[in-house]
mmCIF file of C-alpha atoms in Angstrom:
data_model
loop_
_atom_site.group_PDB
_atom_site.id
_atom_site.type_symbol
_atom_site.label_atom_id
_atom_site.label_comp_id
_atom_site.label_asym_id
_atom_site.label_seq_id
_atom_site.Cartn_x
_atom_site.Cartn_y
_atom_site.Cartn_z
ATOM 1 C CA UNK A 232 -32.306 -19.436 -53.169
ATOM 2 C CA UNK A 233 -34.769 -20.088 -50.134
ATOM 3 C CA UNK A 234 -33.755 -16.959 -48.457
ATOM 4 C CA UNK A 235 -33.598 -14.956 -51.040
ATOM 5 C CA UNK A 236 -37.419 -16.177 -52.029
ATOM 6 C CA UNK A 237 -38.859 -15.391 -48.840
ATOM 7 C CA UNK A 238 -37.182 -11.837 -48.590
ATOM 8 C CA UNK A 239 -38.560 -11.049 -51.797
ATOM 9 C CA UNK A 240 -41.834 -12.128 -50.316
ATOM 10 C CA UNK A 241 -41.503 -10.024 -47.127
ATOM 11 C CA UNK A 242 -40.700 -7.369 -49.714
ATOM 12 C CA UNK A 243 -43.922 -7.865 -51.888
ATOM 13 C CA UNK A 244 -45.700 -7.717 -48.601
ATOM 14 C CA UNK A 245 -44.723 -4.895 -47.368
ATOM 15 C CA UNK A 246 -44.640 -3.231 -51.442
ATOM 16 C CA UNK A 247 -48.889 -4.083 -50.646
ATOM 17 C CA UNK A 248 -48.827 -2.777 -47.584
ATOM 18 C CA UNK A 249 -47.270 0.475 -48.061
ATOM 19 C CA UNK A 250 -49.606 0.282 -51.347
ATOM 20 C CA UNK A 251 -53.455 -0.231 -49.461
ATOM 21 C CA UNK A 252 -51.911 2.169 -46.544
ATOM 22 C CA UNK A 253 -51.126 4.739 -48.981
ATOM 23 C CA UNK A 254 -54.326 4.603 -50.268
ATOM 24 C CA UNK A 255 -56.250 4.905 -47.323
ATOM 25 C CA UNK A 256 -54.370 7.700 -46.134
ATOM 26 C CA UNK A 257 -55.437 9.824 -49.534
ATOM 27 C CA UNK A 258 -59.127 8.479 -48.968
ATOM 28 C CA UNK A 259 -59.181 10.298 -45.506
ATOM 29 C CA UNK A 260 -57.560 13.215 -47.245
ATOM 30 C CA UNK A 261 -60.139 13.305 -49.733
ATOM 31 C CA UNK A 262 -62.741 13.378 -47.114
ATOM 32 C CA UNK A 263 -60.323 15.835 -45.092
ATOM 33 C CA UNK A 264 -60.856 18.400 -47.793
ATOM 34 C CA UNK A 265 -64.517 18.306 -48.354
ATOM 35 C CA UNK A 266 -65.075 18.774 -43.872
ATOM 36 C CA UNK A 267 -62.827 22.097 -44.371
ATOM 37 C CA UNK A 268 -65.241 22.875 -47.006
ATOM 38 C CA UNK A 269 -68.070 22.634 -44.780
ATOM 39 C CA UNK A 270 -66.181 24.962 -42.100
ATOM 40 C CA UNK A 271 -65.801 22.032 -39.463
ATOM 41 C CA UNK A 272 -63.478 21.540 -37.474
ATOM 42 C CA UNK A 273 -61.008 18.360 -37.079
ATOM 43 C CA UNK A 274 -61.739 15.426 -35.073
ATOM 44 C CA UNK A 275 -59.239 14.564 -32.597
ATOM 45 C CA UNK A 276 -59.743 11.313 -30.717
ATOM 46 C CA UNK A 277 -58.088 9.855 -27.848
ATOM 47 C CA UNK A 278 -55.168 8.109 -28.590
ATOM 48 C CA UNK A 279 -55.207 4.063 -29.070
ATOM 49 C CA UNK A 280 -59.306 4.296 -30.361
ATOM 50 C CA UNK A 281 -58.455 2.769 -33.740
ATOM 51 C CA UNK A 282 -62.170 1.102 -33.991
ATOM 52 C CA UNK A 283 -64.197 4.650 -32.164
ATOM 53 C CA UNK A 284 -61.692 6.603 -34.086
ATOM 54 C CA UNK A 285 -63.242 4.835 -37.247
ATOM 55 C CA UNK A 286 -66.884 5.158 -36.151
ATOM 56 C CA UNK A 287 -66.979 8.329 -34.708
ATOM 57 C CA UNK A 288 -65.091 10.126 -38.592
ATOM 58 C CA UNK A 289 -67.311 8.425 -40.494
ATOM 59 C CA UNK A 290 -70.617 9.901 -38.046
ATOM 60 C CA UNK A 291 -68.825 13.299 -38.579
ATOM 61 C CA UNK A 292 -69.073 13.108 -42.149
ATOM 62 C CA UNK A 293 -73.007 13.073 -41.721
ATOM 63 C CA UNK A 294 -72.707 16.141 -38.923
ATOM 64 C CA UNK A 295 -72.843 19.070 -41.982
ATOM 65 C CA UNK A 296 -75.722 17.412 -43.788
ATOM 66 C CA UNK A 297 -77.961 17.378 -40.624
ATOM 67 C CA UNK A 298 -76.642 21.203 -39.920
ATOM 68 C CA UNK A 299 -78.078 21.595 -43.600
ATOM 69 C CA UNK A 300 -81.609 19.761 -42.971
ATOM 70 C CA UNK A 301 -81.915 21.357 -39.577
ATOM 71 C CA UNK A 302 -81.407 24.909 -41.043
ATOM 72 C CA UNK A 303 -84.202 23.791 -44.056
ATOM 73 C CA UNK A 304 -86.675 22.764 -41.582
ATOM 74 C CA UNK A 305 -86.086 26.043 -39.627
ATOM 75 C CA UNK A 306 -86.832 28.193 -43.286
ATOM 76 C CA UNK A 307 -89.620 25.943 -44.299
ATOM 77 C CA UNK A 308 -92.451 27.391 -42.542
ATOM 78 C CA UNK A 309 -91.305 31.467 -43.228
ATOM 79 C CA UNK A 310 -92.358 33.667 -45.818
ATOM 80 C CA UNK A 311 -90.497 33.487 -48.729
ATOM 81 C CA UNK A 312 -89.476 37.103 -48.672
ATOM 82 C CA UNK A 313 -88.346 36.976 -44.952
ATOM 83 C CA UNK A 314 -84.732 38.644 -44.704
ATOM 84 C CA UNK A 315 -81.766 36.452 -44.023
ATOM 85 C CA UNK A 316 -78.466 36.209 -43.376
ATOM 86 C CA UNK A 317 -75.925 33.550 -45.353
ATOM 87 C CA UNK A 318 -72.533 33.377 -44.333
ATOM 88 C CA UNK A 319 -70.194 32.800 -47.783
ATOM 89 C CA UNK A 320 -66.293 32.122 -47.704
ATOM 90 C CA UNK A 321 -66.342 34.375 -44.498
ATOM 91 C CA UNK A 322 -68.813 37.118 -45.276
ATOM 92 C CA UNK A 323 -71.828 37.640 -44.263
ATOM 93 C CA UNK A 324 -74.971 37.950 -46.607
ATOM 94 C CA UNK A 325 -78.140 39.452 -46.954
ATOM 95 C CA UNK A 326 -80.824 37.110 -48.792
ATOM 96 C CA UNK A 327 -84.093 36.275 -48.789
ATOM 97 C CA UNK A 328 -85.344 32.965 -48.001
ATOM 98 C CA UNK A 329 -86.499 32.118 -51.291
ATOM 99 C CA UNK A 330 -82.821 32.860 -52.164
ATOM 100 C CA UNK A 331 -81.448 30.740 -50.006
ATOM 101 C CA UNK A 332 -83.673 27.590 -49.683
ATOM 102 C CA UNK A 333 -82.862 26.472 -53.171
ATOM 103 C CA UNK A 334 -79.460 26.450 -52.550
ATOM 104 C CA UNK A 335 -79.421 24.761 -49.310
ATOM 105 C CA UNK A 336 -80.975 22.070 -50.853
ATOM 106 C CA UNK A 337 -78.203 21.579 -53.449
ATOM 107 C CA UNK A 338 -75.731 21.774 -51.132
ATOM 108 C CA UNK A 339 -77.424 19.161 -49.050
ATOM 109 C CA UNK A 340 -77.461 17.023 -52.145
ATOM 110 C CA UNK A 341 -74.103 17.169 -53.471
ATOM 111 C CA UNK A 342 -72.518 16.807 -49.818
ATOM 112 C CA UNK A 343 -74.919 13.866 -49.379
ATOM 113 C CA UNK A 344 -73.704 12.302 -52.442
ATOM 114 C CA UNK A 345 -69.923 12.818 -52.054
ATOM 115 C CA UNK A 346 -69.728 11.890 -48.835
ATOM 116 C CA UNK A 347 -71.850 8.863 -49.168
ATOM 117 C CA UNK A 348 -69.302 7.537 -51.975
ATOM 118 C CA UNK A 349 -66.169 8.502 -49.924
ATOM 119 C CA UNK A 350 -67.679 6.751 -47.208
ATOM 120 C CA UNK A 351 -68.267 3.372 -48.688
ATOM 121 C CA UNK A 352 -64.863 3.562 -51.070
ATOM 122 C CA UNK A 353 -63.250 3.882 -47.226
ATOM 123 C CA UNK A 354 -65.028 1.373 -45.923
ATOM 124 C CA UNK A 355 -64.264 -0.900 -48.852
ATOM 125 C CA UNK A 356 -61.002 0.139 -48.747
ATOM 126 C CA UNK A 357 -60.342 -0.553 -44.775
ATOM 127 C CA UNK A 358 -62.144 -4.490 -45.791
ATOM 128 C CA UNK A 359 -59.773 -5.078 -48.309
ATOM 129 C CA UNK A 360 -56.558 -4.224 -45.965
ATOM 130 C CA UNK A 361 -57.777 -6.001 -43.134
ATOM 131 C CA UNK A 362 -58.764 -8.681 -45.175
ATOM 132 C CA UNK A 363 -54.976 -8.608 -46.406
ATOM 133 C CA UNK A 364 -53.210 -8.349 -43.333
ATOM 134 C CA UNK A 365 -55.259 -11.434 -42.342
ATOM 135 C CA UNK A 366 -54.712 -13.742 -45.539
ATOM 136 C CA UNK A 367 -50.777 -12.436 -45.007
ATOM 137 C CA UNK A 368 -51.052 -12.764 -41.344
ATOM 138 C CA UNK A 369 -49.524 -9.470 -41.028
ATOM 139 C CA UNK A 370 -49.319 -7.830 -37.700
ATOM 140 C CA UNK A 371 -48.780 -4.513 -37.924
ATOM 141 C CA UNK A 372 -46.462 -3.500 -34.400
ATOM 142 C CA UNK A 373 -47.259 0.235 -34.003
ATOM 143 C CA UNK A 374 -50.421 1.944 -35.894
ATOM 144 C CA UNK A 375 -49.923 5.526 -35.957
ATOM 145 C CA UNK A 376 -52.283 8.236 -34.197
#
């Protein structure tokens, strides 16, 4: 009886671990989809640097926002009638500064909200998983790169 209860407990722990792991992976996929939308290249950190990988992933999420802000700062002093070019889904379009600035501001605000929420949820789930590992004395033998 005792060995069956221990086996059941181990199975429950493994099931919970897999649930946490799949939740983190789905959040990471959502973050990746947003990154792809902003036409960023995937980041590939050196192997066996999990903390550095996580930190860089979060830092990378803010890169599109800084690019939007840089473009907005560059366009701010220009006259509204000046012609500029914008790449939309791989097509270069000719617009005026007055047409592009509101679109960039809207995109930047939307990205900031979406990425902020995803990063907050990702960090929360990550902390929850770490606390669960400590609570249940779980040691991962091999973590994927």
